[in-house]
Coordinates of C-alpha atoms and ligand atoms in Angstrom, one line a residue:
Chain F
X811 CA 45.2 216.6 39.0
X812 CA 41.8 214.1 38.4
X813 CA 42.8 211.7 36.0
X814 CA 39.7 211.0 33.5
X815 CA 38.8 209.2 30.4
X816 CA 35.7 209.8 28.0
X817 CA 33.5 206.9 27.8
X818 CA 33.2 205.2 24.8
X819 CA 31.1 207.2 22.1
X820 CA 28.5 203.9 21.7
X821 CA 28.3 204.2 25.5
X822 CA 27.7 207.9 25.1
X823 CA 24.9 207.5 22.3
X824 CA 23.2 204.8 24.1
X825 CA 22.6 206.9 27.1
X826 CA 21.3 209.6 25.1
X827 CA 19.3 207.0 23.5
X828 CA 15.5 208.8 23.0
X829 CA 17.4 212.0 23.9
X830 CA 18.1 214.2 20.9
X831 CA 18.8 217.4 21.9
X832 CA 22.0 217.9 24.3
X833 CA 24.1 220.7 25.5
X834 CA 27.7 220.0 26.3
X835 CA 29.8 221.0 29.3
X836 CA 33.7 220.2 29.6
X837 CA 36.0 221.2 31.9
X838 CA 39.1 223.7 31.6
X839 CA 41.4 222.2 34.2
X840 CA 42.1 218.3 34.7
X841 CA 39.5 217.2 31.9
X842 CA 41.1 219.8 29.2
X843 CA 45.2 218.4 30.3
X844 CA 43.9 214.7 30.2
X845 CA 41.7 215.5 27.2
X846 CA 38.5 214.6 28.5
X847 CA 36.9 216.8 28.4
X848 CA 38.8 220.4 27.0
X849 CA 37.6 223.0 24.3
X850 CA 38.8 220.4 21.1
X851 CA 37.2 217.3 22.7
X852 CA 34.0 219.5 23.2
X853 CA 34.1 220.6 19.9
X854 CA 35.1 217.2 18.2
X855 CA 31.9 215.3 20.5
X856 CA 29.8 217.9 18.7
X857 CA 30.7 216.9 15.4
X858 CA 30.2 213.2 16.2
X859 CA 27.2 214.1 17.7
X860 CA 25.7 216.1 15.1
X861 CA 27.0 213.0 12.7
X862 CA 25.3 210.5 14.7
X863 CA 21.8 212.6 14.1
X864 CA 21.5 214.8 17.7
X865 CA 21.2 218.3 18.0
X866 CA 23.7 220.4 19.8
X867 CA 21.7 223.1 21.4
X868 CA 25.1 224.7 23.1
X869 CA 28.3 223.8 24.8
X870 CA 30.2 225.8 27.3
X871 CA 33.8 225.2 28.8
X872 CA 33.8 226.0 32.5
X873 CA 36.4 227.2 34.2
X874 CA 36.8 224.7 37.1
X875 CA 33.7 221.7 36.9
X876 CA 34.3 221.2 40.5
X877 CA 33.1 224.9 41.6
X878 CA 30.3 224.8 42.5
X879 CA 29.2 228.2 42.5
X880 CA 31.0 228.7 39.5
X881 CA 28.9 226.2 37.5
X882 CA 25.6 227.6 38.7
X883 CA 27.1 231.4 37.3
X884 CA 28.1 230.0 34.2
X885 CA 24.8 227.4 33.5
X886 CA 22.6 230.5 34.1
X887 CA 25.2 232.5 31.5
X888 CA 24.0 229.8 28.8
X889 CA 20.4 229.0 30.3
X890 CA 18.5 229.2 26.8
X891 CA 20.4 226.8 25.7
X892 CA 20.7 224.2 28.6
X893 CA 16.2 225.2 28.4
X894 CA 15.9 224.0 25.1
X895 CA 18.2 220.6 25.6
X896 CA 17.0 217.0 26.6
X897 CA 20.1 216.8 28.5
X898 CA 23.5 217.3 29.5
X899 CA 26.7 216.1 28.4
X900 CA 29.3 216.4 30.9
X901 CA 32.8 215.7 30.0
X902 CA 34.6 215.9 33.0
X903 CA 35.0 214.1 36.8
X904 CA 33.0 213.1 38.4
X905 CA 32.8 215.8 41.2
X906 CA 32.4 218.3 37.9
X907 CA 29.3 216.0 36.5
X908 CA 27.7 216.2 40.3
X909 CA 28.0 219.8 40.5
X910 CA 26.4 220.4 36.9
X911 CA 23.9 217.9 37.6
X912 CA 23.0 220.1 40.9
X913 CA 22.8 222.9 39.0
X914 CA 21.1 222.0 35.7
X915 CA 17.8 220.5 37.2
X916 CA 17.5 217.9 34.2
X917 CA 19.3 214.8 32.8
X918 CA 22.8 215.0 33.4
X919 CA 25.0 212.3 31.4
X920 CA 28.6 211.8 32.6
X921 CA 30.6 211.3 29.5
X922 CA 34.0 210.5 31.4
X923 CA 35.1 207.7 33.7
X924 CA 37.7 209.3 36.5
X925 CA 40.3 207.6 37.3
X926 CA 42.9 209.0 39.4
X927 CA 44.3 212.1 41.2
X928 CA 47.6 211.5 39.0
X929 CA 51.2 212.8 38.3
X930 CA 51.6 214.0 35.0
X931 CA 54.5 212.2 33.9
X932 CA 55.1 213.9 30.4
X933 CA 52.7 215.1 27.9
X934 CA 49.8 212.8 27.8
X935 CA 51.4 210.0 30.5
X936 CA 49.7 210.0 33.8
X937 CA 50.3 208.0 36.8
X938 CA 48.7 207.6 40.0
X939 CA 51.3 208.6 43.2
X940 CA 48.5 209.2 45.9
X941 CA 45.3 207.7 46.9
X942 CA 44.0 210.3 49.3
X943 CA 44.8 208.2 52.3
X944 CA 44.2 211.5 55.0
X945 CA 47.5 210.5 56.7
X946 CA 49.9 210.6 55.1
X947 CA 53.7 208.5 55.5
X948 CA 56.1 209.7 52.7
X949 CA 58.2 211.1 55.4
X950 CA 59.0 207.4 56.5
X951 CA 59.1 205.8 53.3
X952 CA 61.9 207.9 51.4
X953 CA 58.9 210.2 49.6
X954 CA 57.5 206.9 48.1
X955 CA 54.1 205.9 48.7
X956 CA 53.5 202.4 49.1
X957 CA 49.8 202.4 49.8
X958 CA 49.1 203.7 46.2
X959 CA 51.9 202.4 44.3
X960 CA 51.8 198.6 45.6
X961 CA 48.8 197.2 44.2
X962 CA 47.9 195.7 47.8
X963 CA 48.9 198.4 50.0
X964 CA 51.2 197.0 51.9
X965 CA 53.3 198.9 54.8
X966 CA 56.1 196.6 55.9
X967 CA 58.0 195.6 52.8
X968 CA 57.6 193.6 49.5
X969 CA 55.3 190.4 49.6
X970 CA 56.3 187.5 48.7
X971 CA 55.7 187.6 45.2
X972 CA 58.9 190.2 44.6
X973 CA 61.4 188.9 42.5
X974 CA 64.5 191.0 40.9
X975 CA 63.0 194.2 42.2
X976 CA 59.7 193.7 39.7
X977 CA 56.0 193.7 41.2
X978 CA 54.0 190.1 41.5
X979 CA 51.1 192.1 39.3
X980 CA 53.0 193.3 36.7
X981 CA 56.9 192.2 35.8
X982 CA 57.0 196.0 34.3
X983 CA 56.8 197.4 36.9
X984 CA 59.2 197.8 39.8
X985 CA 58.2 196.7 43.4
X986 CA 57.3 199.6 45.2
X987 CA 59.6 198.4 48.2
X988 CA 62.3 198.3 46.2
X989 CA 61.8 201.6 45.0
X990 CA 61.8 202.5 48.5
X991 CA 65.1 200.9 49.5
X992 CA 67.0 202.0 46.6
X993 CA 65.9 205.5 48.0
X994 CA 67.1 204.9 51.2
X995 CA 69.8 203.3 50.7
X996 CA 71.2 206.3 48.4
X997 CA 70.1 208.1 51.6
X998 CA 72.1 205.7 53.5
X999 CA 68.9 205.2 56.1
X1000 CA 68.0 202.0 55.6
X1001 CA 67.3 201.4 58.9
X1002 CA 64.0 202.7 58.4
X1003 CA 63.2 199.7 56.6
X1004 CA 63.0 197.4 60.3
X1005 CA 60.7 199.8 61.6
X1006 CA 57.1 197.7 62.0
X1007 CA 54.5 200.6 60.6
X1008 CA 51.3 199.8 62.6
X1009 CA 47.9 199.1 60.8
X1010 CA 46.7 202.2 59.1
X1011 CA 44.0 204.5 60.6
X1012 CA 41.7 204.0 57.5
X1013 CA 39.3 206.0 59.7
X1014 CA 41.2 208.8 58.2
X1015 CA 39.1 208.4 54.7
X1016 CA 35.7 208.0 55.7
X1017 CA 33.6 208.5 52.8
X1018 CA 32.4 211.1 52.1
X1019 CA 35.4 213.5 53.1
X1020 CA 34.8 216.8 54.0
X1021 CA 37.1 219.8 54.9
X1022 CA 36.1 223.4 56.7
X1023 CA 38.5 226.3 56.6
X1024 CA 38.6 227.7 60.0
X1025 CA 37.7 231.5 59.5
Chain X
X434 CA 45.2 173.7 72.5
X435 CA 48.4 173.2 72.4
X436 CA 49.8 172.4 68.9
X437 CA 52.0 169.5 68.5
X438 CA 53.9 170.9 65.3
X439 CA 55.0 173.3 68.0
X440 CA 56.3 170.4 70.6
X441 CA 57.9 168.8 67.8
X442 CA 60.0 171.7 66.7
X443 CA 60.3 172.6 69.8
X444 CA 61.8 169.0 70.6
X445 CA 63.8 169.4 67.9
X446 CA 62.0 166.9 65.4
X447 CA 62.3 167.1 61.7
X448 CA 58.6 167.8 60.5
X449 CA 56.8 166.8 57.5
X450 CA 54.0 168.9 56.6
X451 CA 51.7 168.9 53.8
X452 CA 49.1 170.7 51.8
X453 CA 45.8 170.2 50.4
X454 CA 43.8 172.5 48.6
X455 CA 40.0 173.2 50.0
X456 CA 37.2 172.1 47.7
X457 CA 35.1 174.8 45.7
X458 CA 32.0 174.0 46.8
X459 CA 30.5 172.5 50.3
X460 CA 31.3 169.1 49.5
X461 CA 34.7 167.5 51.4
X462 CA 33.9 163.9 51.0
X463 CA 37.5 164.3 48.9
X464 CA 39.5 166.5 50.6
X465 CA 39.2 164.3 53.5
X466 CA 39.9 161.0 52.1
X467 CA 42.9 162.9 50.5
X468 CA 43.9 164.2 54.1
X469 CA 43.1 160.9 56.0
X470 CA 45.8 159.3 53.4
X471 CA 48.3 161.7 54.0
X472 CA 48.0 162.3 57.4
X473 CA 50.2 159.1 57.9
X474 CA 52.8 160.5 56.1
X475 CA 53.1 163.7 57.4
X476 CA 52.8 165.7 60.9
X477 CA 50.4 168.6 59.6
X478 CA 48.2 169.8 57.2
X479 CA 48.1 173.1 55.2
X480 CA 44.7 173.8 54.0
X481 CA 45.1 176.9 51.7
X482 CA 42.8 180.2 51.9
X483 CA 41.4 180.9 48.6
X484 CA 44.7 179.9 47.1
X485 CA 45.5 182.0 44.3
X486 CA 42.8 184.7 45.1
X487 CA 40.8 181.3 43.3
X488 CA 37.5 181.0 45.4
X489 CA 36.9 178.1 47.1
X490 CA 35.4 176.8 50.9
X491 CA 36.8 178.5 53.8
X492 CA 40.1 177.1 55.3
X493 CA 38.9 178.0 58.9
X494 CA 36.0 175.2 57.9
X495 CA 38.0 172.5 56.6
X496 CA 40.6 172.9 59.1
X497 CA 37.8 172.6 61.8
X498 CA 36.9 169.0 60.1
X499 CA 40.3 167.8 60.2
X500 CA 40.4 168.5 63.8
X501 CA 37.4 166.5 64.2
X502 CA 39.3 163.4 62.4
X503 CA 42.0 163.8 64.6
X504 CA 44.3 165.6 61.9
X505 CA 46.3 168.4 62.5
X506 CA 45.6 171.4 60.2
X507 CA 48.0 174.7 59.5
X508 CA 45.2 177.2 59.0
X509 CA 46.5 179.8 56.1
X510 CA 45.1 182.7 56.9
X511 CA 45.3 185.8 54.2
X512 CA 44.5 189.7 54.7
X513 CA 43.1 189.8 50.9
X514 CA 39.6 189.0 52.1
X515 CA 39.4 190.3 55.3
X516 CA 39.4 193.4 57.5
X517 CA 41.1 193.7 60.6
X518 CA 37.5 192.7 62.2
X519 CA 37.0 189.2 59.7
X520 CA 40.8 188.8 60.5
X521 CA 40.6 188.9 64.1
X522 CA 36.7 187.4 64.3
X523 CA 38.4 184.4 62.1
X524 CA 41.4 183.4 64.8
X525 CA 39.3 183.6 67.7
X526 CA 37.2 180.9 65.9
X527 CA 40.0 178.7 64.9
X528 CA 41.2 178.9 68.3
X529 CA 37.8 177.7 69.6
X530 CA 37.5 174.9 67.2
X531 CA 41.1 173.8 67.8
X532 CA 42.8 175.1 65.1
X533 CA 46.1 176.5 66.6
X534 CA 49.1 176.2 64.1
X535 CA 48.4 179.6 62.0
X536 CA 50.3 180.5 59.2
X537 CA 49.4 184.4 58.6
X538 CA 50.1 185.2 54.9
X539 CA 49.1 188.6 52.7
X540 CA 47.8 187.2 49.8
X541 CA 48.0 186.6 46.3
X542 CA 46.6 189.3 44.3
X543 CA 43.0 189.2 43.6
X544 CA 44.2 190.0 39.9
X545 CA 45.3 186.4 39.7
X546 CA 42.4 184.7 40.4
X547 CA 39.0 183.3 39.7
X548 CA 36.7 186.8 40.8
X549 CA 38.8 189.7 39.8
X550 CA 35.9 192.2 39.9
X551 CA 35.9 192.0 43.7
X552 CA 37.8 194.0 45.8
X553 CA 40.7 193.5 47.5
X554 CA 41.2 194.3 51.3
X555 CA 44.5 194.1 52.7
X556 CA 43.5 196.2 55.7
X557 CA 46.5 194.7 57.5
X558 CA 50.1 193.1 56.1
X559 CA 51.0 189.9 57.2
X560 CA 53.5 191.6 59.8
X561 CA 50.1 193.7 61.0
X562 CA 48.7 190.6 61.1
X563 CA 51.1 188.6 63.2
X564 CA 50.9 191.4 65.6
X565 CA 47.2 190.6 65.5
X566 CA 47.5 187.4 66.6
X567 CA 49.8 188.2 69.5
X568 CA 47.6 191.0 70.8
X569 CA 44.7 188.1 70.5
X570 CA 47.6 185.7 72.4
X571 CA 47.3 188.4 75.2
X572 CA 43.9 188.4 76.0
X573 CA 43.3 191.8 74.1
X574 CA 42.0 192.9 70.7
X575 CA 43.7 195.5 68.7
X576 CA 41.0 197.7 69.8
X577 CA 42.2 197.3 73.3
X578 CA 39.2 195.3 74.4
X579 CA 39.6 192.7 76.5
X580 CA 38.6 188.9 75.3
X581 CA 37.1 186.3 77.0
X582 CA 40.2 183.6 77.6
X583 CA 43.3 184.0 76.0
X584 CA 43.6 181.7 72.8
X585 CA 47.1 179.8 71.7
X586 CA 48.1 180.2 68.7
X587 CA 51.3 178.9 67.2
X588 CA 52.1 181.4 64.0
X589 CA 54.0 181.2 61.5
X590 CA 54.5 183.2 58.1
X591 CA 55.9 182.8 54.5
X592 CA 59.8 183.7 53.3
X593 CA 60.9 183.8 50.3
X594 CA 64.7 182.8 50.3
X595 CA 65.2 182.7 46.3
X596 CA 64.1 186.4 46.1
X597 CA 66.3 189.1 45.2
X598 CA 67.0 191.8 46.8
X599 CA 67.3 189.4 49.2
X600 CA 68.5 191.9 52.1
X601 CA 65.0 193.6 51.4
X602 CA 63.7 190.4 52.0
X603 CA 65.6 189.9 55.0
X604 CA 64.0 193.4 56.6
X605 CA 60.5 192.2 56.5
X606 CA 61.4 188.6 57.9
X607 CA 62.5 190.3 60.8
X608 CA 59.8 192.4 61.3
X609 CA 57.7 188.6 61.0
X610 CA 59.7 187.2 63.6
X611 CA 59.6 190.4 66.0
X612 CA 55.8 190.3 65.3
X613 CA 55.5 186.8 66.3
X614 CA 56.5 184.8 63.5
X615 CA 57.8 181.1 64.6
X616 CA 57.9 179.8 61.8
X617 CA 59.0 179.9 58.3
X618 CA 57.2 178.3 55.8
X619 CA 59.1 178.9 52.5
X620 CA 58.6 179.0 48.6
X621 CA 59.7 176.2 46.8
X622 CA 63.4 175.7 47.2
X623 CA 65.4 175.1 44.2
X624 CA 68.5 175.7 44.4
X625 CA 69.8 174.3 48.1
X626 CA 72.9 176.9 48.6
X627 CA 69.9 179.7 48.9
X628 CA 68.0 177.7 51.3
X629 CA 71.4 177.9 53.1
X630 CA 72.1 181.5 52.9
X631 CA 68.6 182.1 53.9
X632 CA 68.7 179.8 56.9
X633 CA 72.1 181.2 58.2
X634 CA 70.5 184.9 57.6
X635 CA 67.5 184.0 59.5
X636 CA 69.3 181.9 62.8
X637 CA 69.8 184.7 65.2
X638 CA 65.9 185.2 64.9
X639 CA 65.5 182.1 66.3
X640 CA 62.6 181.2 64.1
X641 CA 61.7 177.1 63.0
X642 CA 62.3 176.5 59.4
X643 CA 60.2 174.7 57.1
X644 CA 61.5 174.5 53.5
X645 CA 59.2 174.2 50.4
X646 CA 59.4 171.6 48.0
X647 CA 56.8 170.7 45.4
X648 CA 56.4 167.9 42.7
X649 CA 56.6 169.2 39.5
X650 CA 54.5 166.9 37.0
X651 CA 55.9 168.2 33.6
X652 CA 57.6 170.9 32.0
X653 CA 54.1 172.6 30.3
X654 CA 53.6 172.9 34.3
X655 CA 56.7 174.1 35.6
X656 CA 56.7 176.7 32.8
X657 CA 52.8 177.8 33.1
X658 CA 53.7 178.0 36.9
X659 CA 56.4 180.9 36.1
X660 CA 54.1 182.7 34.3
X661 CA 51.1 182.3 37.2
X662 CA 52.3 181.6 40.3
X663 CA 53.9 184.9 41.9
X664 CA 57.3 184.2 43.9
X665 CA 57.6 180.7 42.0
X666 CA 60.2 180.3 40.1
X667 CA 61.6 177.1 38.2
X668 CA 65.2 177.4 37.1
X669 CA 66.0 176.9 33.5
X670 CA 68.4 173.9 34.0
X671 CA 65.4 172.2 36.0
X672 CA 62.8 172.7 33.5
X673 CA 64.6 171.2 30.9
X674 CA 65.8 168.1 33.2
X675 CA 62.0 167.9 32.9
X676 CA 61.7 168.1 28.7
X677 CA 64.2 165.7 28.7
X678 CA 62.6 162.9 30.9
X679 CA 60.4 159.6 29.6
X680 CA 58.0 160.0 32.5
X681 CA 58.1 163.3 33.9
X682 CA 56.1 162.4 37.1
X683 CA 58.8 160.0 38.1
X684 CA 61.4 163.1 37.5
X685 CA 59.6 165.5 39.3
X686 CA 59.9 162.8 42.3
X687 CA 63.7 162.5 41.7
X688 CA 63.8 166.1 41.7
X689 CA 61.6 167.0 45.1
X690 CA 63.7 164.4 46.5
X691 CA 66.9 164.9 45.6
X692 CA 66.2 169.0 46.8
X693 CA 64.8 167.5 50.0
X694 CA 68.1 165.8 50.9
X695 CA 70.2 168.7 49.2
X696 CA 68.3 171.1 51.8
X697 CA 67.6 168.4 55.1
X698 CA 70.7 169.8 56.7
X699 CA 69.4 173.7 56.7
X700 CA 66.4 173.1 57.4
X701 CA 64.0 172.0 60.6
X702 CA 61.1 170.2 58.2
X703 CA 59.5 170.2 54.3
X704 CA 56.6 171.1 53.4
X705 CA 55.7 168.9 50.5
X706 CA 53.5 170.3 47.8
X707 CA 52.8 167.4 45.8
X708 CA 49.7 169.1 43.9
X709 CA 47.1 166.6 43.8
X710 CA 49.6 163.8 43.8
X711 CA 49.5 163.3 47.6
X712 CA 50.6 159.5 47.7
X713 CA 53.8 160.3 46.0
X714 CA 55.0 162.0 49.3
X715 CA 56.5 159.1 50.9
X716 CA 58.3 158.5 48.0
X717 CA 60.0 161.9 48.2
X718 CA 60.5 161.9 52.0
X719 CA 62.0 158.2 51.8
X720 CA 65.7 159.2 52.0
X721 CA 65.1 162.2 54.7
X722 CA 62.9 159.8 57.1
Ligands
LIG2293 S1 50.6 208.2 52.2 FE1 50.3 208.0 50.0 S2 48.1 207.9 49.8 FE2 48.5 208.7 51.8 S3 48.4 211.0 51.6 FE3 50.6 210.3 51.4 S4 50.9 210.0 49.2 FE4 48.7 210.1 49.5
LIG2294 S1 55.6 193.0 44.5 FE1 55.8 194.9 45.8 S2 54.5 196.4 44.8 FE2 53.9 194.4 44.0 S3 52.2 193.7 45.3 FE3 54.1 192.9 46.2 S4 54.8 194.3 47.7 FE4 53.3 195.4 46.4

């Protein structure tokens, strides 16, 4: 799932600053699990908002932020009240905000910073396991992913700031090579370790991606 | 050109090498009266690459002015800053200015430094990196391209023999040495008997050794370097020799050179990191000379 986080409220208000009237939009998928943006943190913004002096001309949950076709149905479902608002108040990711703002045709405020596409760990504890690289190596690197989980990326084995297993960045966390060859060796295939994994083909995740079912 | 650190250890010479930290800013009126000092003292010098991800000039540059003095420089090269492009773009330059003894590092963090806002590249390792610089060594870039001339390079890369695991360790220093590693530049060495297990690990590679050693000023330092310096670490029973001492400068010099003697033996050279306190190095080399 997208990992996202609502702004901070003052940072909300401010860009609503000379704005008074606001619909809100959240997000029933990743936004609602992180609670970014779900039915209670929809509702709850409303309250603040209403307490901090704005209007709330509607607010609407949609079903998946990131369909596109889907927003447009459901912005046209609620179109009196998106009319009569200054703006919108998205809280979801980013790709949800875009595909509201293409639909509402007027101010669109994203009211989340995404983070992530993350693990959900246990209730409320999200971690990120993949950064989208568009080639991907698990299968060498015991189901591990180095180039997200070690903070530099790096493909042939710890750097030189490893010590007792725990990352240079952060002494909480464990190195993700020795993640890696604790795996293996329960696997009893170190020997994948000496393999030299070539640069990576970062060509692979050109901005911006794009993917077309064959037919 | 071909580097003399590399006849020397070739010749089987016991090497002195050094280190002195760049400048921030364009001024090396400093740095070079520091390096002309040291240079008789020591074989080569290290100039750093934006040495804990702290900004400062670039090494290529200095390096280049030392090689106009008639000093040779170890150009630290790190894949923190760079693409596979600056990387490459980089080593062709050093080669052209003279600069041949490379020592191909990853990187601290960026997280540790001076500009933690920017964002940090590691497009290759530092095994990716070797392999760079031999592809460059065959008169090809890693685009398949073919250069003009073939540039010498004499590369070396960074080990950590305190580390632990250390067989995980010992996996990537092969993969340096397959990738052109010929060298070993190491951490700060501590504790001998690891410098020893290290070395005898490393042998059938048939890679030069050069252990680390550094002057510890005082204790505050020592400690603050546990906390901030990744893959430093200063045992316990050394800090506290360093509490414990009237003029900790003077025991940090007993230290370095009682480890360089303990470690002379497993070793093919020191690198000395006297940090800032350059003309203390003879005293430190004085038995091992
Ligand atoms: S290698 Fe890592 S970043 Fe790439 S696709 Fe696989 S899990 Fe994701
Ligand atoms: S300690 Fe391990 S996970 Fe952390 S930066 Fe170094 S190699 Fe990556």
């Amino acid at each position: 799932m997208i990992v996202s986080k609502q702004k901070p409220f003052e940072d909300i208000l401010a860009s609503l600053d000379g704005r008074s009237r606001v619909f809100l939009v959240g997000c029933a998928k990743c936004a609602t699990v992180c609670k970014s943006g779900g039915e209670e943190e929809v509702w709850k913004m409303q309250e603040a908002l209403t307490t901090a002096g704005k209007e709330v001309t509607g607010s609407i949950v949609i079903d998946e932020a990131c369909h596109m076709l889907r927003v447009g149905r459901d912005l046209r479902a609620r179109k009196e009240m998106v009319e009569e608002a200054d703006a919108l108040l998205v809280l979801a990711c980013g790709a949800g905000v875009q595909s509201i703002a293409a639909s509402a045709g007027k101010t669109t405020i994203a009211g989340a910073d995404t983070l992530f596409l993350g693990n959900i760990r246990r209730f409320g504890q999200f971690e990120q396991r993949c950064s989208l690289c568009g080639e991907c190596i698990l299968t060498e690197t015991a189901g591990i992913c180095p180039v997200t989980v070690c903070p530099k990326g790096l493909l042939n084995g710890p750097c030189g700031g490893m010590d007792e297993g725990r990352c240079e960045t952060d002494p909480e966390s464990e190195c993700v090579w020795h993640q890696i060859y604790q795996r293996l060796k329960e696997q009893q295939s170190t020997d994948n370790l000496g393999k030299i994994a070539p640069g990576k083909d970062f060509s692979r995740m050109l901005k911006p991606g794009k993917l077309k079912l064959d037919k | 050109m071909i580097s003399q650190l590399q006849q020397k250890l070739a010749a089987g010479r016991f090497v002195i090498t050094s280190e002195v930290c760049p400048p921030k800013g364009a001024d090396c009126g400093e740095f070079l009266t520091t390096a002309r000092s040291l240079n008789r003292q020591v074989d080569a010098i290290n100039v750093t690459d934006n040495q804990g991800a702290n900004m400062r000039i670039a090494p290529l540059a200095v390096a280049s002015l030392l090689v106009r003095e008639g000093i040779e420089p170890v150009y630290q090269i790190t894949c923190r800053d760079r693409n596979r492009m600056a990387l490459q773009s980089d080593l062709l330059g050093a080669a052209a200015l003279g600069v041949s003894n490379i020592l191909a590092l990853t990187g601290d963090h960026i997280s540790f430094g001076d500009h933690r806002q920017g964002k940090p590249v590691f497009d290759l390792d530092s095994v990716q990196l070797l392999q760079a610089i031999s592809t460059l060594e065959s008169g090809f870039d890693l685009a398949g391209n073919k250069l003009m001339g073939t540039p010498v390079f004499f590369a070396g890369a960074a080990a950590a023999p305190a580390a632990e695991p250390f067989e995980l360790t010992l996996f990537k220093l092969q993969k340096k040495a397959t990738a052109g590693a010929r060298f070993f530049q190491t951490q700060a060495i501590f504790d001998p008997d690891r410098l020893a297990r290290f070395t005898t690990a490393v042998s059938p590679l048939n890679v030069k050794v050069i252990a680390g050693i550094i002057l510890l000023k005082s204790a505050g330092m020592a400690r603050y370097m546990n906390r901030n310096v990744p893959g430093l670490k200063v045992p316990d029973h050394i800090v506290a020799e360093m509490e414990e001492a009237s003029d900790p400068v003077a025991k940090g010099v007993e230290i370095a050179s009682r480890i360089a003697s303990a470690v002379r033996s497993h070793c093919d050279g020191l690198h000395i990191m006297a940090m800032g306190r350059e003309e203390l190095i003879p005293e430190i080399i004085k038995e091992i000379r």
